[in-house]
Amino acid sequence: MIAIQHVTMQLVAAGQTVTILHDVSLNIPEKQMVAIVGPSGSGKSTLLGLIAGLDRPTSGTIWLNGVEITGLREQAMARLRLANVGYIFQSFHLIPTLTALENVAVPLELAGDPQARQRANEVLQAVGLGHRVSHYPVQLSGGEQQRVAVARAFACRPPILLADEPTGNLDSTTGQQVIDLILALHRDLGTTLVLVTHDHNLAASMERVITLRDGRVESDQPAYLQPRDA
Ligand SMILES: Nc1ncnc2c1ncn2[C@@H]1O[C@H](COP(=O)(O)OP(=O)(O)O)[C@@H](O)[C@H]1O
Ligand SMILES: [Mg+2]
């Protein structure tokens, strides 16, 4: 369960205080699939970063599975994130000097898995990249790189997966493959999904669609009310 209570985020830019999120409160139950949509600049990435504990809100509290992360120190937050949260970025964010296998092994090694490489290999097989384990990111297509990023995010079987426009840099066919993969992993592992997206089809594949506008929750609806592209 993700509980967001009265979260406000302000930043100071050029001497001016800017409020990016205004008193946002949301509860996301375990295993739910949620899309966060809204215009560019509405605060979607900021909210996702706060849920991941990559940033701290100016005020308000965030709870992940019963732990108030807004009260944690850096090191405790890093440990909790490793065990609980997978994160997928729009632009893949793979480490260029590591192979696909090594990229996926990183979180497993950090978590102290003695069979990190073997487990990374299995996860890469599961995302259909068994023939690409020794390739470096630059030798992979965009879709393949994002599948490596999906494998890395799921490697430690986190209860929560956060993804910021995971199909934003992919063509629609490749994007659909990445969506199908995330949905399959959700089905198999019961992962709570929170996905930021501009993609109507992806939003409609979730259970719930939260729309942000100017840092506020504008609407919060079941996904079946979402328009789907043909
Ligand atoms: N580090 C920062 N300094 C100043 N303004 C920022 C910073 N990060 C984000 N913003 C502003 O906060 C608002 C929300 O940003 P963001 O969460 O990235 O929106 P979205 O992901 O919905 O496009 C935007 O207006 C953006 O310009
Ligand atoms: Mg964003």
Tab-separated table of C-alpha atoms and ligand atoms in Angstrom:
chain	number	residue	atom	x	y	z
A	1	MET	CA	0.000	0.000	0.000
A	2	ILE	CA	1.220	3.446	-0.958
A	3	ALA	CA	-0.248	6.232	1.168
A	4	ILE	CA	0.368	9.844	0.217
A	5	GLN	CA	-0.958	12.321	2.772
A	6	HIS	CA	-1.160	16.057	2.192
A	7	VAL	CA	2.032	16.181	0.148
A	8	THR	CA	3.214	19.595	-0.973
A	9	MET	CA	6.425	20.108	-2.924
A	10	GLN	CA	8.000	23.494	-3.351
A	11	LEU	CA	11.241	24.463	-5.024
A	12	VAL	CA	13.104	27.720	-5.142
A	13	ALA	CA	14.046	28.667	-8.691
A	14	ALA	CA	15.644	32.032	-9.496
A	15	GLY	CA	14.764	33.345	-6.034
A	16	GLN	CA	11.071	32.445	-6.435
A	17	THR	CA	9.277	29.717	-4.539
A	18	VAL	CA	7.425	27.479	-6.971
A	19	THR	CA	4.786	25.038	-5.723
A	20	ILE	CA	4.991	21.895	-7.874
A	21	LEU	CA	2.569	19.719	-5.878
A	22	HIS	CA	-0.290	21.185	-3.806
A	23	ASP	CA	-1.630	19.093	-0.937
A	24	VAL	CA	-1.826	15.788	-2.824
A	25	SER	CA	-3.416	12.852	-0.960
A	26	LEU	CA	-3.790	9.382	-2.525
A	27	ASN	CA	-4.027	5.787	-1.370
A	28	ILE	CA	-2.877	3.061	-3.740
A	29	PRO	CA	-3.690	-0.449	-2.491
A	30	GLU	CA	-1.373	-3.387	-2.981
A	31	LYS	CA	-1.372	-4.904	-6.490
A	32	GLN	CA	-3.316	-2.020	-8.008
A	33	MET	CA	-2.353	-0.792	-11.484
A	34	VAL	CA	-2.449	2.996	-11.701
A	35	ALA	CA	-1.738	5.411	-14.545
A	36	ILE	CA	-0.754	8.981	-13.737
A	37	VAL	CA	-1.563	11.292	-16.633
A	38	GLY	CA	-1.670	15.041	-17.151
A	39	PRO	CA	-0.046	17.796	-19.174
A	40	SER	CA	3.699	18.295	-19.246
A	41	GLY	CA	4.803	20.174	-16.131
A	42	SER	CA	1.821	19.040	-14.025
A	43	GLY	CA	4.067	17.333	-11.450
A	44	LYS	CA	3.892	13.666	-12.527
A	45	SER	CA	7.630	12.932	-12.418
A	46	THR	CA	7.982	14.871	-9.175
A	47	LEU	CA	5.263	12.743	-7.556
A	48	LEU	CA	6.859	9.511	-8.773
A	49	GLY	CA	10.258	10.606	-7.447
A	50	LEU	CA	8.711	11.327	-4.049
A	51	ILE	CA	7.073	7.872	-3.934
A	52	ALA	CA	10.476	6.340	-4.730
A	53	GLY	CA	12.048	8.396	-1.950
A	54	LEU	CA	14.438	9.985	-4.455
A	55	ASP	CA	13.259	13.354	-3.144
A	56	ARG	CA	11.519	14.601	-0.012
A	57	PRO	CA	8.329	16.647	0.028
A	58	THR	CA	8.312	20.102	1.593
A	59	SER	CA	5.442	18.925	3.772
A	60	GLY	CA	3.189	15.901	4.104
A	61	THR	CA	3.963	12.221	4.589
A	62	ILE	CA	4.393	9.178	2.345
A	63	TRP	CA	4.070	5.581	3.533
A	64	LEU	CA	5.253	2.499	1.631
A	65	ASN	CA	3.962	-0.784	3.015
A	66	GLY	CA	3.553	0.663	6.485
A	67	VAL	CA	6.852	2.555	6.651
A	68	GLU	CA	6.833	6.339	6.694
A	69	ILE	CA	9.586	7.014	4.155
A	70	THR	CA	9.438	10.779	4.620
A	71	GLY	CA	11.011	10.193	8.050
A	72	LEU	CA	13.869	7.957	6.886
A	73	ARG	CA	17.528	8.859	6.634
A	74	GLU	CA	19.288	8.459	3.286
A	75	GLN	CA	20.831	5.050	3.973
A	76	ALA	CA	17.659	3.505	5.398
A	77	MET	CA	15.760	4.925	2.409
A	78	ALA	CA	18.239	3.349	-0.026
A	79	ARG	CA	17.818	-0.048	1.650
A	80	LEU	CA	14.040	0.207	1.670
A	81	ARG	CA	14.012	1.289	-1.986
A	82	LEU	CA	16.201	-1.631	-3.036
A	83	ALA	CA	13.859	-4.134	-1.397
A	84	ASN	CA	10.558	-2.508	-2.343
A	85	VAL	CA	10.722	-0.322	-5.427
A	86	GLY	CA	11.652	-0.918	-9.069
A	87	TYR	CA	11.955	2.189	-11.258
A	88	ILE	CA	11.840	2.460	-15.051
A	89	PHE	CA	12.821	5.710	-16.778
A	90	GLN	CA	11.704	7.020	-20.155
A	91	SER	CA	15.297	7.068	-21.399
A	92	PHE	CA	16.281	3.605	-20.087
A	93	HIS	CA	19.191	4.829	-17.873
A	94	LEU	CA	21.292	1.718	-18.376
A	95	ILE	CA	24.948	1.878	-17.357
A	96	PRO	CA	26.765	2.126	-20.739
A	97	THR	CA	29.954	0.348	-19.613
A	98	LEU	CA	28.078	-2.739	-18.390
A	99	THR	CA	26.544	-5.530	-20.480
A	100	ALA	CA	22.822	-6.261	-20.350
A	101	LEU	CA	23.519	-9.058	-17.872
A	102	GLU	CA	25.690	-6.848	-15.665
A	103	ASN	CA	23.089	-4.052	-15.696
A	104	VAL	CA	20.392	-6.429	-14.468
A	105	ALA	CA	22.778	-7.954	-11.901
A	106	VAL	CA	23.503	-4.565	-10.248
A	107	PRO	CA	20.441	-4.407	-7.949
A	108	LEU	CA	20.758	-8.125	-7.165
A	109	GLU	CA	24.398	-7.662	-6.135
A	110	LEU	CA	23.485	-4.613	-4.051
A	111	ALA	CA	20.827	-6.741	-2.357
A	112	GLY	CA	23.510	-9.336	-1.572
A	113	ASP	CA	22.166	-12.107	-3.819
A	114	PRO	CA	25.013	-14.668	-4.076
A	115	GLN	CA	23.631	-15.814	-7.445
A	116	ALA	CA	23.129	-12.385	-8.925
A	117	ARG	CA	24.487	-13.203	-12.390
A	118	GLN	CA	22.533	-16.416	-12.699
A	119	ARG	CA	19.341	-14.708	-11.565
A	120	ALA	CA	19.997	-11.770	-13.963
A	121	ASN	CA	20.384	-14.287	-16.758
A	122	GLU	CA	17.020	-15.872	-15.896
A	123	VAL	CA	15.251	-12.518	-15.825
A	124	LEU	CA	16.744	-11.578	-19.200
A	125	GLN	CA	15.520	-14.899	-20.624
A	126	ALA	CA	12.082	-14.096	-19.221
A	127	VAL	CA	11.951	-10.747	-21.075
A	128	GLY	CA	13.025	-12.460	-24.310
A	129	LEU	CA	16.614	-11.220	-24.320
A	130	GLY	CA	18.462	-14.477	-23.696
A	131	HIS	CA	20.402	-13.872	-26.926
A	132	ARG	CA	21.516	-10.376	-25.875
A	133	VAL	CA	22.985	-10.908	-22.395
A	134	SER	CA	26.549	-9.983	-23.403
A	135	HIS	CA	25.584	-6.935	-25.433
A	136	TYR	CA	26.297	-3.409	-24.254
A	137	PRO	CA	23.436	-0.870	-24.254
A	138	VAL	CA	24.794	0.864	-27.390
A	139	GLN	CA	24.520	-2.478	-29.239
A	140	LEU	CA	20.816	-2.812	-28.402
A	141	SER	CA	17.737	-1.216	-29.994
A	142	GLY	CA	15.605	1.181	-27.917
A	143	GLY	CA	13.012	-1.527	-27.304
A	144	GLU	CA	15.689	-4.000	-26.224
A	145	GLN	CA	17.276	-1.445	-23.905
A	146	GLN	CA	13.916	-0.785	-22.284
A	147	ARG	CA	13.347	-4.528	-21.857
A	148	VAL	CA	16.725	-4.711	-20.083
A	149	ALA	CA	15.550	-1.805	-17.894
A	150	VAL	CA	12.300	-3.689	-17.170
A	151	ALA	CA	14.322	-6.801	-16.274
A	152	ARG	CA	16.526	-4.726	-13.968
A	153	ALA	CA	13.507	-3.097	-12.296
A	154	PHE	CA	11.865	-6.485	-11.663
A	155	ALA	CA	15.052	-8.420	-10.828
A	156	CYS	CA	14.637	-8.151	-7.056
A	157	ARG	CA	10.881	-8.837	-7.371
A	158	PRO	CA	9.917	-5.531	-5.771
A	159	PRO	CA	6.331	-5.199	-4.513
A	160	ILE	CA	6.122	-1.763	-6.180
A	161	LEU	CA	7.078	-0.790	-9.722
A	162	LEU	CA	7.234	2.879	-10.721
A	163	ALA	CA	7.683	3.823	-14.360
A	164	ASP	CA	8.034	7.318	-15.813
A	165	GLU	CA	6.792	7.300	-19.430
A	166	PRO	CA	8.256	3.827	-20.078
A	167	THR	CA	7.068	3.825	-23.698
A	168	GLY	CA	7.778	7.513	-24.353
A	169	ASN	CA	10.887	6.870	-26.452
A	170	LEU	CA	9.581	3.812	-28.296
A	171	ASP	CA	7.528	3.339	-31.467
A	172	SER	CA	4.025	2.006	-30.890
A	173	THR	CA	4.771	-1.669	-31.681
A	174	THR	CA	7.855	-1.768	-29.465
A	175	GLY	CA	6.016	0.235	-26.811
A	176	GLN	CA	3.210	-2.332	-26.818
A	177	GLN	CA	5.752	-5.138	-26.282
A	178	VAL	CA	7.130	-3.316	-23.250
A	179	ILE	CA	3.583	-2.752	-21.910
A	180	ASP	CA	2.717	-6.444	-22.398
A	181	LEU	CA	5.882	-7.398	-20.577
A	182	ILE	CA	5.139	-5.125	-17.604
A	183	LEU	CA	1.552	-6.461	-17.443
A	184	ALA	CA	2.768	-10.076	-17.540
A	185	LEU	CA	5.217	-9.421	-14.712
A	186	HIS	CA	2.443	-7.698	-12.748
A	187	ARG	CA	0.248	-10.793	-13.234
A	188	ASP	CA	2.994	-13.213	-12.217
A	189	LEU	CA	4.387	-11.271	-9.255
A	190	GLY	CA	1.409	-9.207	-8.026
A	191	THR	CA	3.436	-6.016	-8.347
A	192	THR	CA	1.745	-2.694	-7.606
A	193	LEU	CA	2.192	-0.580	-10.753
A	194	VAL	CA	2.300	3.206	-10.902
A	195	LEU	CA	2.978	4.372	-14.452
A	196	VAL	CA	3.267	7.924	-15.713
A	197	THR	CA	2.189	8.004	-19.336
A	198	HIS	CA	0.858	10.044	-22.249
A	199	ASP	CA	-0.192	6.844	-23.958
A	200	HIS	CA	-4.003	6.343	-23.903
A	201	ASN	CA	-3.691	2.623	-24.560
A	202	LEU	CA	-1.293	2.181	-21.691
A	203	ALA	CA	-3.523	4.235	-19.357
A	204	ALA	CA	-6.521	2.150	-20.439
A	205	SER	CA	-4.582	-1.040	-19.588
A	206	MET	CA	-4.402	0.037	-15.946
A	207	GLU	CA	-7.225	-0.146	-13.373
A	208	ARG	CA	-7.241	3.475	-12.318
A	209	VAL	CA	-6.266	6.753	-13.940
A	210	ILE	CA	-5.195	9.741	-11.849
A	211	THR	CA	-4.975	13.049	-13.702
A	212	LEU	CA	-2.714	15.783	-12.369
A	213	ARG	CA	-3.032	19.398	-13.412
A	214	ASP	CA	-0.876	22.206	-12.035
A	215	GLY	CA	0.280	19.997	-9.179
A	216	ARG	CA	-3.196	18.976	-8.028
A	217	VAL	CA	-5.254	15.830	-8.502
A	218	GLU	CA	-7.795	16.887	-11.118
A	219	SER	CA	-9.529	13.524	-11.426
A	220	ASP	CA	-9.197	9.975	-10.150
A	221	GLN	CA	-11.265	7.440	-12.100
A	222	PRO	CA	-11.547	3.781	-13.064
A	223	ALA	CA	-9.542	3.160	-16.246
A	224	TYR	CA	-12.533	1.902	-18.229
A	225	LEU	CA	-13.688	5.520	-18.481
A	226	GLN	CA	-10.458	6.284	-20.359
A	227	PRO	CA	-10.701	6.784	-24.143
A	228	ARG	CA	-8.751	4.146	-26.090
A	229	ASP	CA	-7.047	4.664	-29.437
A	230	ALA	CA	-8.231	2.390	-32.219
B	1	LIG	N1	14.607	21.073	-10.059
B	1	LIG	C1	13.614	21.888	-10.441
B	1	LIG	N2	13.709	23.225	-10.273
B	1	LIG	C2	12.704	24.051	-10.628
B	1	LIG	N3	11.551	23.640	-11.170
B	1	LIG	C3	11.398	22.323	-11.370
B	1	LIG	C4	12.393	21.368	-11.012
B	1	LIG	N4	11.950	20.147	-11.324
B	1	LIG	C5	10.717	20.309	-11.833
B	1	LIG	N5	10.387	21.620	-11.862
B	1	LIG	C6	9.117	22.182	-12.332
B	1	LIG	O1	8.072	21.497	-11.673
B	1	LIG	C7	6.978	21.316	-12.529
B	1	LIG	C8	6.589	19.854	-12.565
B	1	LIG	O2	7.644	19.106	-13.155
B	1	LIG	P1	7.511	17.553	-13.453
B	1	LIG	O3	7.178	16.835	-12.206
B	1	LIG	O4	8.765	17.152	-14.152
B	1	LIG	O5	6.265	17.519	-14.433
B	1	LIG	P2	5.769	16.386	-15.452
B	1	LIG	O6	6.538	15.131	-15.168
B	1	LIG	O7	4.310	16.285	-15.197
B	1	LIG	O8	6.036	16.918	-16.821
B	1	LIG	C9	7.393	21.871	-13.881
B	1	LIG	O9	6.847	23.154	-14.006
B	1	LIG	C10	8.891	21.913	-13.802
B	1	LIG	O10	9.393	22.949	-14.607
B	2	MG	MG	7.793	14.014	-16.376
